[in-house]
Short mmCIF file of C-alpha atoms in Angstrom, two decimals:
data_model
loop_
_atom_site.label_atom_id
_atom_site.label_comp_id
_atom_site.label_asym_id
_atom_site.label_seq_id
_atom_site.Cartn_x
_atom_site.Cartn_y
_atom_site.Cartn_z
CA UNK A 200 -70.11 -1.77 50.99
CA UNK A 201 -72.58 0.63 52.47
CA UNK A 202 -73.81 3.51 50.12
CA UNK A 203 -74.68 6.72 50.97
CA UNK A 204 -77.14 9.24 49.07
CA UNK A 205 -75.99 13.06 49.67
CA UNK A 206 -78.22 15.70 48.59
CA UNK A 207 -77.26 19.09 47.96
CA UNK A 208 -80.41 21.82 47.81
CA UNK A 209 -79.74 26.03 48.39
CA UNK A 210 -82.75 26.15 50.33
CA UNK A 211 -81.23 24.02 53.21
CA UNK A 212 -78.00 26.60 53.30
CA UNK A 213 -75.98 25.70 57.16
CA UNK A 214 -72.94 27.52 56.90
CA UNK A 215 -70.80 29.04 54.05
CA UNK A 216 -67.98 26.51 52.79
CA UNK A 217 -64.35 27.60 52.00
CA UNK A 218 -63.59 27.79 48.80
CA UNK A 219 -60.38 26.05 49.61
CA UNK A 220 -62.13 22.86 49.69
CA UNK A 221 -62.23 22.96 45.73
CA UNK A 222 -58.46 23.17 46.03
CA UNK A 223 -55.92 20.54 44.45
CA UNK A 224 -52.31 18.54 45.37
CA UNK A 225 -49.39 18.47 43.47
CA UNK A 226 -46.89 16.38 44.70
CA UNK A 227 -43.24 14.72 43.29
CA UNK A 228 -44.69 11.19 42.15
CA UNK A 229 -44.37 9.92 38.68
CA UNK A 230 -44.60 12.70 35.86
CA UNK A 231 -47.36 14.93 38.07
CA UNK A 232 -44.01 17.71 38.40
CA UNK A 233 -41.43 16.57 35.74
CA UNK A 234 -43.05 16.04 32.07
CA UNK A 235 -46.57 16.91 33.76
CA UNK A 236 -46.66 20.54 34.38
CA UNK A 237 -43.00 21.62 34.54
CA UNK A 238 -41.02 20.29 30.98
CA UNK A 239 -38.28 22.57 30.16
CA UNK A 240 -37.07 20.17 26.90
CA UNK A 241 -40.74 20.83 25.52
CA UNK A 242 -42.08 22.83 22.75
CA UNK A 243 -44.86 23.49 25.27
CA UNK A 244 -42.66 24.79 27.74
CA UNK A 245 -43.15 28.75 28.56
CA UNK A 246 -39.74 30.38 29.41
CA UNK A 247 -40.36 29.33 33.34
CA UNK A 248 -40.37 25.46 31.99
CA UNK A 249 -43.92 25.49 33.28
CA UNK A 250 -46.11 23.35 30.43
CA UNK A 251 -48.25 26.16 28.66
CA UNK A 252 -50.57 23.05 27.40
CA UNK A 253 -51.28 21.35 30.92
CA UNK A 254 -51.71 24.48 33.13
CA UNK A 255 -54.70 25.53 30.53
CA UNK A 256 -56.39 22.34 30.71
CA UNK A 257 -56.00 22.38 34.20
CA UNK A 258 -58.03 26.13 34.35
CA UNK A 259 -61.09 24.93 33.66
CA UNK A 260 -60.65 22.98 37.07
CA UNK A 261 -60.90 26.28 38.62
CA UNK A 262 -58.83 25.18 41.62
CA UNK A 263 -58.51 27.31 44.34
CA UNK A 264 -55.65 26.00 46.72
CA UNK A 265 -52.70 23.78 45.68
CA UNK A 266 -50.78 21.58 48.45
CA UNK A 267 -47.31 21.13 47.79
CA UNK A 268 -45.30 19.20 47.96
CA UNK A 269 -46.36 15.98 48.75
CA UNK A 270 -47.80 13.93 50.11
CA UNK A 271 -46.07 10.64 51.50
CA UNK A 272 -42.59 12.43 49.03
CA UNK A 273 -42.64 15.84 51.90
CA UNK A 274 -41.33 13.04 54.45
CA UNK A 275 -37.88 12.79 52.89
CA UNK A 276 -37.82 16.57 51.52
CA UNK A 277 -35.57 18.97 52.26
CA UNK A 278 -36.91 22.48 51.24
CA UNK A 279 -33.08 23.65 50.71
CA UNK A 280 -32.84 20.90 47.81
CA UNK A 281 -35.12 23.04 45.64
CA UNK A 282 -33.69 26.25 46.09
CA UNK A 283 -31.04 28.38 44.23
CA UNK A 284 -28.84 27.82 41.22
CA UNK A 285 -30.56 25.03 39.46
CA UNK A 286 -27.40 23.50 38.45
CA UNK A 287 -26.18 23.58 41.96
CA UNK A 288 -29.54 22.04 43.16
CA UNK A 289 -28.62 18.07 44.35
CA UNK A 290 -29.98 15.24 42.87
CA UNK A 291 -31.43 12.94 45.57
CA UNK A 292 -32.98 9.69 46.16
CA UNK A 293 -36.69 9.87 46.67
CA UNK A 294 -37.65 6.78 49.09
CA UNK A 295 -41.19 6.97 49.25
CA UNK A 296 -41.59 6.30 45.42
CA UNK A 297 -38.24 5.08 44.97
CA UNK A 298 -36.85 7.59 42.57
CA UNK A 299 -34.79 9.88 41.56
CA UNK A 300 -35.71 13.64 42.35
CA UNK A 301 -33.28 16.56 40.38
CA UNK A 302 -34.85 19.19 42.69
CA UNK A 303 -35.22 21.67 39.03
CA UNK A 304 -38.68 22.63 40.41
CA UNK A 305 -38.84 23.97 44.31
CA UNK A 306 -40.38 26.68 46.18
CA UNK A 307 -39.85 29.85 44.04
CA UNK A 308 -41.02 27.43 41.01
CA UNK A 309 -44.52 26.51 42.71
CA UNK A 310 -44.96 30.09 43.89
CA UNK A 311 -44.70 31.48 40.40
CA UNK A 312 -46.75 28.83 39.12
CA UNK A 313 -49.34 29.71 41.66
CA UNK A 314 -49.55 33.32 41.36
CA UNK A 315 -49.89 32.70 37.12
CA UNK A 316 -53.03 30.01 37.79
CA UNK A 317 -54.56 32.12 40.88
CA UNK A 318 -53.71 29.49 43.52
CA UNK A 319 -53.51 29.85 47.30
CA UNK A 320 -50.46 28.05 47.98
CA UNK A 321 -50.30 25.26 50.91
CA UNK A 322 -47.08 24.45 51.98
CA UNK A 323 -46.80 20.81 53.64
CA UNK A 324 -43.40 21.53 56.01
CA UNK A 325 -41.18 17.49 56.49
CA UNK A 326 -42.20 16.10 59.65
CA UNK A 327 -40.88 12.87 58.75
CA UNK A 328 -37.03 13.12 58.53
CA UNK A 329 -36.80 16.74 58.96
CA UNK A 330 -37.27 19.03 62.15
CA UNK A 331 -39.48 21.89 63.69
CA UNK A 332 -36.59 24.17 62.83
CA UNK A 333 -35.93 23.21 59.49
CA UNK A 334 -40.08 23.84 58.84
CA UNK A 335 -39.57 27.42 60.53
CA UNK A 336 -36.59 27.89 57.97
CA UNK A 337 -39.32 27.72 55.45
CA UNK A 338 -41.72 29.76 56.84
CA UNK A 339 -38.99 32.59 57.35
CA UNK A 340 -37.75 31.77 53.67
CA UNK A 341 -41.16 32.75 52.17
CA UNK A 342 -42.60 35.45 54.65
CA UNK A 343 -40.33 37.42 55.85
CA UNK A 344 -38.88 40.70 54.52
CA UNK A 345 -35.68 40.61 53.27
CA UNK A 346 -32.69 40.75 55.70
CA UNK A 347 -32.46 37.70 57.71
CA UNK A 348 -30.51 34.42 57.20
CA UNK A 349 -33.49 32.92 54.99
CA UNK A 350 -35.23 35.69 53.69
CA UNK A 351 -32.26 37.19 52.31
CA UNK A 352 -31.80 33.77 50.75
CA UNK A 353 -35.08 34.31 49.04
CA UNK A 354 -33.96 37.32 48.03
CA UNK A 355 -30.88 36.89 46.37
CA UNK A 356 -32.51 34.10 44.59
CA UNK A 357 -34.93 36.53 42.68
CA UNK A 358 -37.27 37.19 45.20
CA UNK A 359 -37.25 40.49 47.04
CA UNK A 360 -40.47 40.36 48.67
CA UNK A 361 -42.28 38.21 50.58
CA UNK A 362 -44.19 35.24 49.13
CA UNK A 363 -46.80 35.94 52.06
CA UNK A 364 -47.60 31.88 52.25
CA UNK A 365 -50.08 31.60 54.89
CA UNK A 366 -51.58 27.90 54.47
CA UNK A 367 -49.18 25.02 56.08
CA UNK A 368 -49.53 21.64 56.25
CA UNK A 369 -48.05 19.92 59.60
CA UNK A 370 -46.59 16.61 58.03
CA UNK A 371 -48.44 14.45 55.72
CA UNK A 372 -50.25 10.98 56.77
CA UNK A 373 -47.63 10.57 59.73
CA UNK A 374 -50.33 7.80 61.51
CA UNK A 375 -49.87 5.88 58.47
CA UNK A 376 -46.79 3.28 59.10
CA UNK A 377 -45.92 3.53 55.36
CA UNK A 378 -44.51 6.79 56.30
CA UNK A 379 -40.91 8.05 56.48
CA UNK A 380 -40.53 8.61 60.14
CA UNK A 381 -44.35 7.20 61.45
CA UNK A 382 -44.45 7.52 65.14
CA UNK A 383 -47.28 7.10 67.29
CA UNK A 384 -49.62 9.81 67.73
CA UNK A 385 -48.64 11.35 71.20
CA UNK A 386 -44.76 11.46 69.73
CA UNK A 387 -46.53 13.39 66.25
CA UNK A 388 -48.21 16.00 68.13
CA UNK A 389 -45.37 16.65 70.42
CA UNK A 390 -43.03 17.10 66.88
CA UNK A 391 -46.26 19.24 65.06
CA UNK A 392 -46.61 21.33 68.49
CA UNK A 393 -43.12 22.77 68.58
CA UNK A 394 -43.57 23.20 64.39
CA UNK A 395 -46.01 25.55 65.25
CA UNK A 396 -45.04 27.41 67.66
CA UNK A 397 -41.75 28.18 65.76
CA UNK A 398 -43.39 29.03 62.71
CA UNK A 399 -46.27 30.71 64.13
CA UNK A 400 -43.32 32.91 66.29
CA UNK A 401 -42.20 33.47 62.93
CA UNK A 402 -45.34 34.26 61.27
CA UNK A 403 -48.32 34.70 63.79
CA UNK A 404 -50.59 34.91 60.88
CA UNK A 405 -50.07 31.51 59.76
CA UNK A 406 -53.35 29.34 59.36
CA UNK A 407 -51.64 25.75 60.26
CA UNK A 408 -53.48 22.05 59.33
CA UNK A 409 -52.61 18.93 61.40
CA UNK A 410 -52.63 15.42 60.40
CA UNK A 411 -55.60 13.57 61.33
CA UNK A 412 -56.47 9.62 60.64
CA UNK A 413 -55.51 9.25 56.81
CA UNK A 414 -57.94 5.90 56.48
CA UNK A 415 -60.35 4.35 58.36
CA UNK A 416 -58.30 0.73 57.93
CA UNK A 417 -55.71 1.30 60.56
CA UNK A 418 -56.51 0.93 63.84
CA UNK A 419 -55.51 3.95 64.82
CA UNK A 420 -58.85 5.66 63.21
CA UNK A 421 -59.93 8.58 65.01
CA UNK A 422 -58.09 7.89 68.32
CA UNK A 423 -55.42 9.65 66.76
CA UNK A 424 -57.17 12.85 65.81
CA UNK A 425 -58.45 13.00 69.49
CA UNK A 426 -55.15 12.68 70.54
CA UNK A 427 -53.48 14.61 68.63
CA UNK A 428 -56.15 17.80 68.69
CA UNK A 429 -56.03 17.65 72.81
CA UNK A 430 -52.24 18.49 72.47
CA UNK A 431 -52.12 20.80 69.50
CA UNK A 432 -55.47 22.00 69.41
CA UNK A 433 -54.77 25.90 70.33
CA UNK A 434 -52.54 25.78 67.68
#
């Protein structure tokens, strides 16, 4: 394998970087939610469920941003699941890690978690299984003001005001063919194009990422960001 030497010096400054790119991922996949930072059952637990000892070793980290929720799980995840009355919150079959997801930590959970360890959330919307109207559902569910189908939702779940989410995540890895509904990468930017422009009709102040080549091993490898950035690129 080739090696290469990077050298960071201040003196050779090019361009400021975002901070966002000292961010972090949490995702549904093996105890990173359930028994990693979210443990209601635990002497550990806060009265949010959230677990007091991981979230202060994770400070140090310092991370700025924090995707959610997946990863390769966002392809079979339904942003409803996670919402409302815990005990009325379904209990579904995860198939990207084969398991069992209770749906006890969701949207409102994640935002409060954020807010409490200074994170700027990133929302990654389901372009796998689920649909550019079920993304904008989302978008309307955390940003706008109470008194619409979703919002209201929000709302009567605790949540009067806005969550003011700006950071969204088109799909995850969708030119990988281990993915819940891979397509080709014409057929992806046609599904991530009409994402945006219902969510950015919803929110014009959204900043929106799209999936580019995951790996350089499939043959796909940077055809598909070309591709996909001709279609979707003003977005």
């Amino acid at each position: 394998m080739l090696k290469t030497r990077v050298t960071y010096h201040p003196d050779f400054t090019i361009a400021p970087v975002d901070e966002r790119i000292f961010g972090g991922f949490l995702e549904h996949i093996g105890r990173a939610v359930y028994e990693g930072v979210y443990e209601p059952g635990s002497a550990f637990a806060d009265e949010n469920g959230f677990r007091k000892d991981v979230l202060e070793a994770m400070r140090p980290l310092r991370f700025t941003a924090m995707r959610y929720p997946g990863g390769n799980f966002v392809s079979g995840y339904h942003w409803l699941d996670g919402v409302g009355p815990k005990a009325a919150r379904p209990v579904v079959r995860d198939l990207a890690w084969q398991s069992l997801e209770p749906n006890q930590f969701g949207t409102d959970e994640f935002i409060k978690m954020s807010k409490m360890m200074q994170w700027t959330p990133m929302l990654t919307v389901n372009l796998g299984t689920g649909t550019p109207e079920e993304a904008r559902n989302w978008v309307e569910y955390c940003n706008s003001p109470a008194g619409t189908r979703y919002s209201s939702l929000r709302a009567a779940n605790g949540s009067n005001e806005p969550f003011g989410v700006k950071l969204w995540c088109l799909g995850n890895e969708m030119d990988g063919p281990w993915q819940l509904g891979h397509v080709p990468a014409e057929q992806y930017a046609i599904l991530a194009q009409q994402a945006a422009k219902l969510m950015k009709d919803t929110d014009p102040s959204l900043e929106l990422v799209v999936c580019g080549s995951c790996t350089p091993d499939l043959p796909t490898y940077m055809e598909w960001d070309r591709t996909v950035l001709e279609y979707i690129g003003p977005y």
